[in-house]
PDB file of C-alpha atoms and ligand atoms in Angstrom:
ATOM      1  CA  PRO U  11      -0.043  -0.155   0.086  1.00 77.00           C
ATOM      2  CA  THR U  12       1.134   3.596  -0.129  1.00 91.00           C
ATOM      3  CA  TYR U  13       1.273   5.428   2.737  1.00 98.00           C
ATOM      4  CA  GLU U  14       1.018   8.986   3.179  1.00 98.00           C
ATOM      5  CA  ASN U  15       2.519   9.848   6.657  1.00 98.00           C
ATOM      6  CA  ILE U  16       5.036   7.424   7.306  1.00 98.00           C
ATOM      7  CA  LEU U  17       7.962   5.514   5.328  1.00 98.00           C
ATOM      8  CA  VAL U  18       8.150   1.901   5.289  1.00 98.00           C
ATOM      9  CA  GLU U  19      11.027  -0.129   4.157  1.00 97.00           C
ATOM     10  CA  ARG U  20      12.979  -3.611   4.939  1.00 97.00           C
ATOM     11  CA  ALA U  21      16.427  -3.073   6.191  1.00 96.00           C
ATOM     12  CA  GLU U  22      18.988  -5.946   6.203  1.00 95.00           C
ATOM     13  CA  GLY U  23      19.387  -8.685   8.871  1.00 96.00           C
ATOM     14  CA  GLY U  24      15.053  -9.477   9.243  1.00 97.00           C
ATOM     15  CA  VAL U  25      14.440  -5.905  10.347  1.00 98.00           C
ATOM     16  CA  GLY U  26      11.481  -3.639   9.061  1.00 98.00           C
ATOM     17  CA  LEU U  27      11.758   0.230   9.483  1.00 98.00           C
ATOM     18  CA  ILE U  28       8.861   2.452  10.033  1.00 98.00           C
ATOM     19  CA  ARG U  29       9.797   6.467  10.067  1.00 98.00           C
ATOM     20  CA  LEU U  30       7.130   8.634  11.063  1.00 98.00           C
ATOM     21  CA  ASN U  31       7.182  11.433   7.943  1.00 98.00           C
ATOM     22  CA  ARG U  32       5.018  14.743   8.920  1.00 98.00           C
ATOM     23  CA  PRO U  33       8.024  17.105   8.790  1.00 97.00           C
ATOM     24  CA  LYS U  34       6.030  20.288   8.674  1.00 97.00           C
ATOM     25  CA  VAL U  35       4.145  19.257  12.105  1.00 98.00           C
ATOM     26  CA  LEU U  36       7.150  17.713  13.635  1.00 98.00           C
ATOM     27  CA  ASN U  37       5.311  14.407  13.285  1.00 98.00           C
ATOM     28  CA  ALA U  38       2.011  15.152  15.114  1.00 98.00           C
ATOM     29  CA  LEU U  39       0.030  12.057  15.384  1.00 97.00           C
ATOM     30  CA  ASN U  40      -3.152  12.181  13.676  1.00 96.00           C
ATOM     31  CA  GLN U  41      -5.484   9.768  13.099  1.00 94.00           C
ATOM     32  CA  ALA U  42      -4.309   8.684   9.624  1.00 96.00           C
ATOM     33  CA  THR U  43      -0.712   8.390  11.088  1.00 97.00           C
ATOM     34  CA  ILE U  44      -1.775   6.126  13.739  1.00 96.00           C
ATOM     35  CA  THR U  45      -3.739   3.816  11.269  1.00 96.00           C
ATOM     36  CA  GLU U  46      -0.754   3.789   8.692  1.00 97.00           C
ATOM     37  CA  VAL U  47       1.481   2.856  11.648  1.00 98.00           C
ATOM     38  CA  LEU U  48      -0.596   0.207  12.881  1.00 97.00           C
ATOM     39  CA  HIS U  49      -1.178  -1.347   9.198  1.00 98.00           C
ATOM     40  CA  ALA U  50       2.810  -1.265   8.791  1.00 98.00           C
ATOM     41  CA  MET U  51       3.319  -2.922  12.144  1.00 98.00           C
ATOM     42  CA  GLN U  52       0.572  -5.756  11.565  1.00 98.00           C
ATOM     43  CA  THR U  53       2.054  -6.504   7.966  1.00 98.00           C
ATOM     44  CA  PHE U  54       5.492  -6.758   9.469  1.00 98.00           C
ATOM     45  CA  ASP U  55       4.150  -8.878  12.182  1.00 97.00           C
ATOM     46  CA  ASN U  56       2.708 -11.312   9.789  1.00 97.00           C
ATOM     47  CA  ASP U  57       5.763 -11.539   7.735  1.00 97.00           C
ATOM     48  CA  ALA U  58       8.094 -14.307   8.968  1.00 94.00           C
ATOM     49  CA  GLU U  59      11.036 -12.497   7.748  1.00 95.00           C
ATOM     50  CA  VAL U  60      10.806  -9.749   9.722  1.00 97.00           C
ATOM     51  CA  ARG U  61      12.070 -10.564  13.238  1.00 98.00           C
ATOM     52  CA  ALA U  62      12.361  -6.899  14.819  1.00 98.00           C
ATOM     53  CA  ILE U  63      11.167  -3.504  13.835  1.00 98.00           C
ATOM     54  CA  VAL U  64      12.302  -0.256  14.477  1.00 98.00           C
ATOM     55  CA  LEU U  65      10.049   3.012  14.583  1.00 98.00           C
ATOM     56  CA  THR U  66      11.415   6.057  14.337  1.00 98.00           C
ATOM     57  CA  GLY U  67      10.890   9.884  13.474  1.00 98.00           C
ATOM     58  CA  SER U  68      13.063  12.573  12.364  1.00 98.00           C
ATOM     59  CA  GLU U  69      16.217  14.215  13.815  1.00 97.00           C
ATOM     60  CA  ARG U  70      13.935  17.236  15.267  1.00 98.00           C
ATOM     61  CA  ALA U  71      10.723  15.021  16.383  1.00 98.00           C
ATOM     62  CA  PHE U  72      10.080  11.782  17.192  1.00 98.00           C
ATOM     63  CA  ALA U  73       6.777  12.935  17.657  1.00 98.00           C
ATOM     64  CA  ALA U  74       5.514  16.143  19.081  1.00 98.00           C
ATOM     65  CA  GLY U  75       2.239  14.716  20.169  1.00 97.00           C
ATOM     66  CA  SER U  76      -1.292  13.924  19.024  1.00 97.00           C
ATOM     67  CA  ASP U  77      -2.373  16.251  16.223  1.00 97.00           C
ATOM     68  CA  ILE U  78      -3.643  19.224  18.264  1.00 97.00           C
ATOM     69  CA  ALA U  79      -5.384  20.682  15.022  1.00 97.00           C
ATOM     70  CA  GLU U  80      -7.320  17.590  14.657  1.00 95.00           C
ATOM     71  CA  MET U  81      -8.366  17.436  17.919  1.00 94.00           C
ATOM     72  CA  SER U  82      -9.138  20.543  18.828  1.00 95.00           C
ATOM     73  CA  GLY U  83     -12.889  20.840  17.615  1.00 92.00           C
ATOM     74  CA  LYS U  84     -13.823  17.474  19.055  1.00 93.00           C
ATOM     75  CA  ALA U  85     -16.145  16.791  21.926  1.00 93.00           C
ATOM     76  CA  ALA U  86     -16.174  13.471  24.394  1.00 91.00           C
ATOM     77  CA  PRO U  87     -18.566  11.658  22.224  1.00 91.00           C
ATOM     78  CA  ASP U  88     -16.046  12.211  19.008  1.00 89.00           C
ATOM     79  CA  MET U  89     -13.637  10.994  21.110  1.00 88.00           C
ATOM     80  CA  LEU U  90     -15.305   8.118  22.452  1.00 86.00           C
ATOM     81  CA  ALA U  91     -16.352   7.072  18.631  1.00 86.00           C
ATOM     82  CA  ASP U  92     -12.600   7.847  17.489  1.00 83.00           C
ATOM     83  CA  ARG U  93     -11.138   4.730  16.423  1.00 78.00           C
ATOM     84  CA  ARG U  94      -7.553   5.523  17.402  1.00 77.00           C
ATOM     85  CA  PHE U  95      -7.784   4.054  20.851  1.00 84.00           C
ATOM     86  CA  SER U  96      -8.606   0.693  19.753  1.00 90.00           C
ATOM     87  CA  GLN U  97      -5.853   1.269  17.177  1.00 93.00           C
ATOM     88  CA  TRP U  98      -3.568   2.024  20.076  1.00 92.00           C
ATOM     89  CA  GLU U  99      -4.801  -1.219  21.928  1.00 92.00           C
ATOM     90  CA  GLU U 100      -3.915  -3.129  18.815  1.00 96.00           C
ATOM     91  CA  LEU U 101      -0.559  -1.916  18.390  1.00 96.00           C
ATOM     92  CA  ARG U 102       0.124  -3.436  21.738  1.00 93.00           C
ATOM     93  CA  ARG U 103      -0.515  -6.985  20.576  1.00 94.00           C
ATOM     94  CA  VAL U 104       2.248  -6.765  18.053  1.00 97.00           C
ATOM     95  CA  ARG U 105       4.341  -9.672  18.851  1.00 96.00           C
ATOM     96  CA  THR U 106       7.616  -8.702  17.144  1.00 98.00           C
ATOM     97  CA  PRO U 107       9.801  -6.737  19.408  1.00 98.00           C
ATOM     98  CA  ILE U 108       9.771  -3.092  18.396  1.00 98.00           C
ATOM     99  CA  ILE U 109      12.778  -0.926  19.017  1.00 98.00           C
ATOM    100  CA  GLY U 110      12.091   3.025  19.370  1.00 98.00           C
ATOM    101  CA  ALA U 111      14.644   5.236  18.208  1.00 98.00           C
ATOM    102  CA  VAL U 112      13.918   8.604  19.690  1.00 98.00           C
ATOM    103  CA  ALA U 113      15.803  12.115  18.510  1.00 98.00           C
ATOM    104  CA  GLY U 114      13.931  15.384  19.521  1.00 98.00           C
ATOM    105  CA  PHE U 115      10.702  16.172  20.760  1.00 98.00           C
ATOM    106  CA  CYS U 116       8.975  13.066  22.112  1.00 98.00           C
ATOM    107  CA  LEU U 117       6.009  14.398  23.590  1.00 98.00           C
ATOM    108  CA  GLY U 118       2.450  13.746  24.543  1.00 98.00           C
ATOM    109  CA  GLY U 119       1.056  11.017  22.454  1.00 98.00           C
ATOM    110  CA  GLY U 120       4.569  10.521  20.838  1.00 98.00           C
ATOM    111  CA  ASN U 121       6.167   9.722  24.032  1.00 98.00           C
ATOM    112  CA  GLU U 122       3.120   7.340  24.706  1.00 98.00           C
ATOM    113  CA  LEU U 123       4.049   5.619  21.234  1.00 98.00           C
ATOM    114  CA  ALA U 124       7.548   5.472  22.118  1.00 98.00           C
ATOM    115  CA  MET U 125       6.403   3.676  25.506  1.00 98.00           C
ATOM    116  CA  LEU U 126       4.596   1.344  23.473  1.00 97.00           C
ATOM    117  CA  CYS U 127       7.997  -0.002  21.895  1.00 98.00           C
ATOM    118  CA  ASP U 128       9.827  -2.526  23.648  1.00 98.00           C
ATOM    119  CA  VAL U 129      13.493  -1.090  23.690  1.00 98.00           C
ATOM    120  CA  LEU U 130      13.962   2.542  23.798  1.00 98.00           C
ATOM    121  CA  ILE U 131      16.890   4.310  22.365  1.00 98.00           C
ATOM    122  CA  ALA U 132      17.449   7.843  22.665  1.00 98.00           C
ATOM    123  CA  ALA U 133      19.562  10.720  20.863  1.00 98.00           C
ATOM    124  CA  GLU U 134      21.478  12.935  22.683  1.00 98.00           C
ATOM    125  CA  ASN U 135      19.339  15.434  21.762  1.00 98.00           C
ATOM    126  CA  ALA U 136      15.710  13.605  22.776  1.00 98.00           C
ATOM    127  CA  THR U 137      13.322  15.464  25.107  1.00 98.00           C
ATOM    128  CA  PHE U 138      10.486  13.517  26.583  1.00 98.00           C
ATOM    129  CA  GLY U 139       7.289  14.954  28.166  1.00 98.00           C
ATOM    130  CA  GLN U 140       3.623  14.946  28.772  1.00 98.00           C
ATOM    131  CA  PRO U 141       2.590  18.409  28.236  1.00 98.00           C
ATOM    132  CA  GLU U 142      -1.199  17.620  27.829  1.00 98.00           C
ATOM    133  CA  ILE U 143      -1.833  19.599  31.067  1.00 98.00           C
ATOM    134  CA  ASN U 144      -1.043  22.720  29.436  1.00 98.00           C
ATOM    135  CA  LEU U 145      -3.956  21.822  26.731  1.00 98.00           C
ATOM    136  CA  GLY U 146      -6.388  21.073  29.718  1.00 97.00           C
ATOM    137  CA  ILE U 147      -6.365  17.571  29.121  1.00 97.00           C
ATOM    138  CA  ILE U 148      -4.179  14.541  30.457  1.00 97.00           C
ATOM    139  CA  PRO U 149      -2.497  11.803  28.586  1.00 97.00           C
ATOM    140  CA  GLY U 150      -4.949   9.499  26.950  1.00 95.00           C
ATOM    141  CA  ALA U 151      -3.272   6.676  25.242  1.00 95.00           C
ATOM    142  CA  GLY U 152      -1.405   5.209  28.381  1.00 95.00           C
ATOM    143  CA  GLY U 153       0.742   7.847  29.651  1.00 96.00           C
ATOM    144  CA  THR U 154      -0.621   8.014  33.425  1.00 97.00           C
ATOM    145  CA  GLN U 155      -0.225   4.284  33.420  1.00 96.00           C
ATOM    146  CA  ARG U 156       3.117   3.325  31.395  1.00 96.00           C
ATOM    147  CA  LEU U 157       4.893   6.358  32.431  1.00 98.00           C
ATOM    148  CA  VAL U 158       4.394   5.375  35.991  1.00 97.00           C
ATOM    149  CA  ARG U 159       5.759   2.061  35.729  1.00 95.00           C
ATOM    150  CA  ALA U 160       8.539   3.123  33.476  1.00 96.00           C
ATOM    151  CA  VAL U 161      10.271   6.124  35.710  1.00 98.00           C
ATOM    152  CA  GLY U 162       7.967   5.671  39.049  1.00 97.00           C
ATOM    153  CA  LYS U 163       5.712   7.542  40.803  1.00 98.00           C
ATOM    154  CA  SER U 164       7.145  10.804  41.716  1.00 98.00           C
ATOM    155  CA  LEU U 165       8.741  11.562  38.567  1.00 98.00           C
ATOM    156  CA  ALA U 166       5.746  10.678  36.613  1.00 98.00           C
ATOM    157  CA  MET U 167       3.573  13.075  38.508  1.00 98.00           C
ATOM    158  CA  GLU U 168       6.162  15.619  38.046  1.00 98.00           C
ATOM    159  CA  MET U 169       5.931  15.327  34.437  1.00 98.00           C
ATOM    160  CA  ILE U 170       2.163  14.823  33.923  1.00 98.00           C
ATOM    161  CA  LEU U 171       1.268  17.610  36.673  1.00 98.00           C
ATOM    162  CA  THR U 172       4.019  20.262  35.562  1.00 98.00           C
ATOM    163  CA  ASP U 173       5.241  19.282  32.105  1.00 98.00           C
ATOM    164  CA  ARG U 174       8.427  18.686  33.442  1.00 98.00           C
ATOM    165  CA  ARG U 175      10.537  17.663  30.628  1.00 98.00           C
ATOM    166  CA  LEU U 176      13.386  14.900  30.686  1.00 98.00           C
ATOM    167  CA  SER U 177      16.794  14.970  28.802  1.00 98.00           C
ATOM    168  CA  ALA U 178      17.971  11.801  27.221  1.00 98.00           C
ATOM    169  CA  ASP U 179      20.384  11.354  29.895  1.00 98.00           C
ATOM    170  CA  GLU U 180      17.680  11.987  32.492  1.00 98.00           C
ATOM    171  CA  ALA U 181      15.585   9.513  30.637  1.00 98.00           C
ATOM    172  CA  LEU U 182      18.166   7.153  30.836  1.00 98.00           C
ATOM    173  CA  ARG U 183      18.929   7.343  34.666  1.00 98.00           C
ATOM    174  CA  ALA U 184      15.051   7.054  35.195  1.00 98.00           C
ATOM    175  CA  GLY U 185      14.900   3.901  33.180  1.00 98.00           C
ATOM    176  CA  LEU U 186      12.727   4.809  30.292  1.00 98.00           C
ATOM    177  CA  VAL U 187      15.291   4.289  27.664  1.00 98.00           C
ATOM    178  CA  SER U 188      18.465   1.833  27.773  1.00 98.00           C
ATOM    179  CA  ARG U 189      21.010   4.002  25.689  1.00 98.00           C
ATOM    180  CA  VAL U 190      21.926   7.169  24.759  1.00 98.00           C
ATOM    181  CA  VAL U 191      23.679   7.710  21.702  1.00 98.00           C
ATOM    182  CA  PRO U 192      24.965  11.007  19.843  1.00 98.00           C
ATOM    183  CA  ALA U 193      22.511  11.650  17.136  1.00 97.00           C
ATOM    184  CA  GLU U 194      24.268  10.765  14.130  1.00 98.00           C
ATOM    185  CA  ALA U 195      24.716   7.341  15.438  1.00 98.00           C
ATOM    186  CA  LEU U 196      21.027   6.695  16.518  1.00 98.00           C
ATOM    187  CA  MET U 197      19.861   4.831  13.550  1.00 98.00           C
ATOM    188  CA  ASP U 198      23.094   2.592  13.219  1.00 98.00           C
ATOM    189  CA  GLU U 199      22.639   2.044  16.877  1.00 98.00           C
ATOM    190  CA  ALA U 200      18.829   1.173  16.489  1.00 98.00           C
ATOM    191  CA  LEU U 201      19.384  -1.270  13.655  1.00 98.00           C
ATOM    192  CA  ARG U 202      22.009  -3.080  15.440  1.00 98.00           C
ATOM    193  CA  VAL U 203      20.135  -3.723  18.478  1.00 98.00           C
ATOM    194  CA  ALA U 204      17.285  -4.902  16.167  1.00 98.00           C
ATOM    195  CA  ARG U 205      19.445  -7.080  13.998  1.00 98.00           C
ATOM    196  CA  SER U 206      20.807  -8.552  17.240  1.00 98.00           C
ATOM    197  CA  VAL U 207      17.077  -9.359  18.310  1.00 98.00           C
ATOM    198  CA  ALA U 208      16.473 -10.822  14.607  1.00 98.00           C
ATOM    199  CA  SER U 209      18.881 -13.007  14.871  1.00 98.00           C
ATOM    200  CA  ARG U 210      17.917 -15.090  17.944  1.00 98.00           C
ATOM    201  CA  ALA U 211      15.558 -18.101  17.908  1.00 98.00           C
ATOM    202  CA  PRO U 212      12.338 -16.630  16.582  1.00 96.00           C
ATOM    203  CA  ILE U 213       9.775 -18.630  19.032  1.00 97.00           C
ATOM    204  CA  ALA U 214      11.549 -17.766  22.043  1.00 98.00           C
ATOM    205  CA  VAL U 215      11.788 -14.006  21.044  1.00 98.00           C
ATOM    206  CA  ARG U 216       8.139 -13.793  20.775  1.00 96.00           C
ATOM    207  CA  LEU U 217       7.552 -15.764  23.865  1.00 97.00           C
ATOM    208  CA  ALA U 218      10.142 -13.521  25.817  1.00 98.00           C
ATOM    209  CA  LYS U 219       8.524 -10.455  24.831  1.00 97.00           C
ATOM    210  CA  THR U 220       4.893 -11.871  25.819  1.00 95.00           C
ATOM    211  CA  SER U 221       6.339 -12.866  29.119  1.00 97.00           C
ATOM    212  CA  VAL U 222       8.217  -9.431  29.965  1.00 97.00           C
ATOM    213  CA  LEU U 223       5.009  -7.635  29.009  1.00 95.00           C
ATOM    214  CA  ARG U 224       3.067  -9.528  31.514  1.00 94.00           C
ATOM    215  CA  ALA U 225       5.151  -8.095  34.054  1.00 94.00           C
ATOM    216  CA  PHE U 226       2.988  -4.949  33.412  1.00 90.00           C
ATOM    217  CA  ASP U 227      -0.755  -6.065  33.755  1.00 88.00           C
ATOM    218  CA  THR U 228      -0.658  -8.973  36.129  1.00 93.00           C
ATOM    219  CA  THR U 229       0.362 -10.136  39.329  1.00 95.00           C
ATOM    220  CA  LEU U 230       3.415 -11.691  40.304  1.00 96.00           C
ATOM    221  CA  GLU U 231       1.729 -15.090  40.575  1.00 97.00           C
ATOM    222  CA  VAL U 232      -0.118 -14.867  37.470  1.00 97.00           C
ATOM    223  CA  GLY U 233       3.325 -13.587  35.399  1.00 97.00           C
ATOM    224  CA  LEU U 234       5.154 -16.459  36.856  1.00 97.00           C
ATOM    225  CA  GLU U 235       3.137 -18.792  35.792  1.00 97.00           C
ATOM    226  CA  LEU U 236       2.651 -17.707  32.135  1.00 97.00           C
ATOM    227  CA  GLU U 237       6.647 -17.364  32.132  1.00 98.00           C
ATOM    228  CA  ARG U 238       7.041 -21.183  33.529  1.00 98.00           C
ATOM    229  CA  HIS U 239       4.219 -22.003  30.609  1.00 98.00           C
ATOM    230  CA  ASN U 240       6.328 -20.346  27.822  1.00 98.00           C
ATOM    231  CA  PHE U 241       9.591 -21.910  29.440  1.00 98.00           C
ATOM    232  CA  TYR U 242       8.018 -25.446  28.984  1.00 98.00           C
ATOM    233  CA  LEU U 243       6.496 -24.892  25.651  1.00 98.00           C
ATOM    234  CA  LEU U 244       9.931 -23.852  24.316  1.00 98.00           C
ATOM    235  CA  PHE U 245      11.156 -27.316  24.934  1.00 98.00           C
ATOM    236  CA  SER U 246       8.739 -28.523  22.215  1.00 98.00           C
ATOM    237  CA  THR U 247      10.806 -26.582  19.614  1.00 98.00           C
ATOM    238  CA  GLU U 248      13.508 -27.718  17.509  1.00 98.00           C
ATOM    239  CA  ASP U 249      15.335 -24.534  18.384  1.00 98.00           C
ATOM    240  CA  GLN U 250      15.809 -25.312  21.913  1.00 98.00           C
ATOM    241  CA  ARG U 251      17.483 -28.753  20.794  1.00 98.00           C
ATOM    242  CA  GLU U 252      19.424 -27.092  18.409  1.00 98.00           C
ATOM    243  CA  GLY U 253      20.384 -24.089  20.520  1.00 98.00           C
ATOM    244  CA  MET U 254      21.697 -26.625  23.537  1.00 98.00           C
ATOM    245  CA  ARG U 255      23.048 -29.117  21.044  1.00 98.00           C
ATOM    246  CA  ALA U 256      25.178 -26.070  19.242  1.00 98.00           C
ATOM    247  CA  PHE U 257      26.582 -24.878  22.659  1.00 98.00           C
ATOM    248  CA  LEU U 258      27.692 -28.362  23.806  1.00 98.00           C
ATOM    249  CA  GLU U 259      29.352 -28.937  20.318  1.00 98.00           C
ATOM    250  CA  LYS U 260      31.082 -25.542  20.536  1.00 98.00           C
ATOM    251  CA  ARG U 261      29.502 -24.295  17.193  1.00 98.00           C
ATOM    252  CA  PRO U 262      26.758 -21.337  16.263  1.00 97.00           C
ATOM    253  CA  PRO U 263      23.380 -22.224  16.306  1.00 98.00           C
ATOM    254  CA  VAL U 264      21.312 -22.470  13.204  1.00 97.00           C
ATOM    255  CA  TRP U 265      17.757 -21.325  14.131  1.00 97.00           C
ATOM    256  CA  ARG U 266      14.608 -22.496  12.159  1.00 96.00           C
ATOM    257  CA  GLY U 267      11.947 -20.782  13.835  1.00 95.00           C
ATOM    258  CA  ARG U 268      10.168 -24.039  14.737  1.00 95.00           C
TER     259      ARG U 268
HETATM  260  C1  HXC S 328      -0.176  19.902  15.667  1.00 53.25           C
HETATM  261  C2  HXC S 328       1.939  20.340  16.002  1.00 53.25           C
HETATM  262  C3  HXC S 328       1.891  19.516  17.015  1.00 53.25           C
HETATM  263  C4  HXC S 328       1.017  18.792  17.505  1.00 53.25           C
HETATM  264  C5  HXC S 328       3.952  20.746  16.593  1.00 53.25           C
HETATM  265  N1  HXC S 328       3.223  21.241  15.618  1.00 53.25           N
HETATM  266  N2  HXC S 328       3.223  20.005  17.494  1.00 53.25           N
HETATM  267  N3  HXC S 328       0.804  20.387  15.520  1.00 53.25           N
HETATM  268  N4  HXC S 328      -0.188  19.083  16.899  1.00 53.25           N
HETATM  269  N5  HXC S 328       1.373  18.261  18.849  1.00 53.25           N
HETATM  270  C6  HXC S 328       3.273  22.159  14.371  1.00 53.25           C
HETATM  271  C7  HXC S 328       3.281  23.673  15.065  1.00 53.25           C
HETATM  272  O1  HXC S 328       1.812  23.955  15.120  1.00 53.25           O
HETATM  273  C8  HXC S 328       4.102  24.247  13.759  1.00 53.25           C
HETATM  274  O2  HXC S 328       2.890  24.372  12.883  1.00 53.25           O
HETATM  275  C9  HXC S 328       5.012  23.124  13.667  1.00 53.25           C
HETATM  276  O3  HXC S 328       4.616  22.062  14.085  1.00 53.25           O
HETATM  277  C10 HXC S 328       6.286  23.460  13.937  1.00 53.25           C
HETATM  278  O4  HXC S 328       6.312  23.841  15.650  1.00 53.25           O
HETATM  279  P1  HXC S 328       6.612  24.834  16.203  1.00 53.25           P
HETATM  280  O5  HXC S 328       5.905  25.068  17.241  1.00 53.25           O
HETATM  281  O6  HXC S 328       7.062  25.970  15.496  1.00 53.25           O
HETATM  282  O7  HXC S 328       8.142  24.583  16.357  1.00 53.25           O
HETATM  283  P2  HXC S 328       9.040  25.027  18.142  1.00 53.25           P
HETATM  284  O8  HXC S 328       8.668  26.246  18.307  1.00 53.25           O
HETATM  285  O9  HXC S 328      10.473  24.349  17.758  1.00 53.25           O
HETATM  286  O10 HXC S 328       8.238  24.165  19.365  1.00 53.25           O
HETATM  287  C11 HXC S 328       8.417  22.996  19.191  1.00 53.25           C
HETATM  288  C12 HXC S 328       7.288  22.195  20.380  1.00 53.25           C
HETATM  289  C13 HXC S 328       6.177  22.896  20.111  1.00 53.25           C
HETATM  290  C14 HXC S 328       7.967  22.807  21.610  1.00 53.25           C
HETATM  291  C15 HXC S 328       7.245  20.748  20.172  1.00 53.25           C
HETATM  292  O11 HXC S 328       5.849  22.772  18.712  1.00 53.25           O
HETATM  293  C16 HXC S 328       4.742  22.396  20.827  1.00 53.25           C
HETATM  294  O12 HXC S 328       4.852  22.817  22.063  1.00 53.25           O
HETATM  295  N6  HXC S 328       3.891  21.353  20.462  1.00 53.25           N
HETATM  296  C17 HXC S 328       2.996  20.719  20.963  1.00 53.25           C
HETATM  297  C18 HXC S 328       3.588  19.809  21.922  1.00 53.25           C
HETATM  298  C19 HXC S 328       2.215  19.124  22.723  1.00 53.25           C
HETATM  299  O13 HXC S 328       1.430  19.746  23.631  1.00 53.25           O
HETATM  300  N7  HXC S 328       1.818  17.990  22.533  1.00 53.25           N
HETATM  301  C20 HXC S 328       1.177  17.277  23.338  1.00 53.25           C
HETATM  302  C21 HXC S 328      -0.182  17.206  22.375  1.00 53.25           C
HETATM  303  S1  HXC S 328      -1.557  16.217  23.146  1.00 53.25           S
HETATM  304  P3  HXC S 328       2.970  25.724  11.761  1.00 53.25           P
HETATM  305  O14 HXC S 328       2.208  25.388  10.781  1.00 53.25           O
HETATM  306  O15 HXC S 328       2.767  27.115  12.904  1.00 53.25           O
HETATM  307  O16 HXC S 328       4.552  25.968  11.135  1.00 53.25           O
HETATM  308  C22 HXC S 328      -1.362  14.974  23.292  1.00 53.25           C
HETATM  309  C23 HXC S 328      -2.648  13.837  23.839  1.00 53.25           C
HETATM  310  C24 HXC S 328      -2.289  12.400  23.318  1.00 53.25           C
HETATM  311  O17 HXC S 328      -0.419  14.159  22.787  1.00 53.25           O
HETATM  312  C25 HXC S 328      -3.749  11.541  23.591  1.00 53.25           C
HETATM  313  C26 HXC S 328      -3.792  10.304  23.235  1.00 53.25           C
HETATM  314  C27 HXC S 328      -3.982  10.033  21.862  1.00 53.25           C
END
């Protein structure tokens, strides 16, 4: 399909790349953009050759939030009818690991989209924030929930109540991102991490992602049980046999994804 708001390509090493591309509005997320991101993500997710996805924006902005112009005239019933929220929910169900590469503004809905990624890498110029309070609203796509889990209550409250912004280094210290790199190295680094994920045993990767995500939405008891079930399940795969045999034979494994 042809997309108007994103650029999509296949990178080498089993990696799918999605780039938000509304430069004039700092990648503000209108409904059409979210629809396209979801479509591209699902297409990659259904493609056995794509084993990791990189989501990025431009050097100036990952995304400066939801599109305020599009939202400004809406009333509660319009928002309720808005398909974008079910689309955000569906993004959560993408099984392929998503590496977010963030440069520049990562604000509001942009930060919420970033927090849907599984690994976040920041350029030194990245700024993270939830400025919704300045517009008389609050985060609506997971910000009040995922930010608390990512950086803890006190910092999340400050960010959401007072629009405190985090620099890349602060985001690293707070645990929101896992690495900070110079802006010019961002894409190389994100693609490197994505290729590293893509080179691993595919079923184990998917079950690892599902298991880790469970830590956010259930009790420890239920999460541990799911982890154990996924662990057992992997002992029914050829890749488990291959991985352990290869270790014992001191050779690299050859993954089949079965
Ligand atoms: C629509 C936006 C936009 C946005 C920027 N633009 N952010 N348009 N929605 N979220 C547009 C500007 O209007 C401007 O268009 C152009 O992008 C360049 O932006 P400037 O403001 O001129 O750039 P700058 O002075 O560098 O300031 C950058 C900025 C500022 C600090 C990021 O643009 C800003 O504060 N943006 C809004 C941030 C925000 O409040 N985000 C939260 C949105 S609410 P023109 O036509 O003038 O050139 C939200 C709720 C999520 O996300 C709900 C869940 C779905």
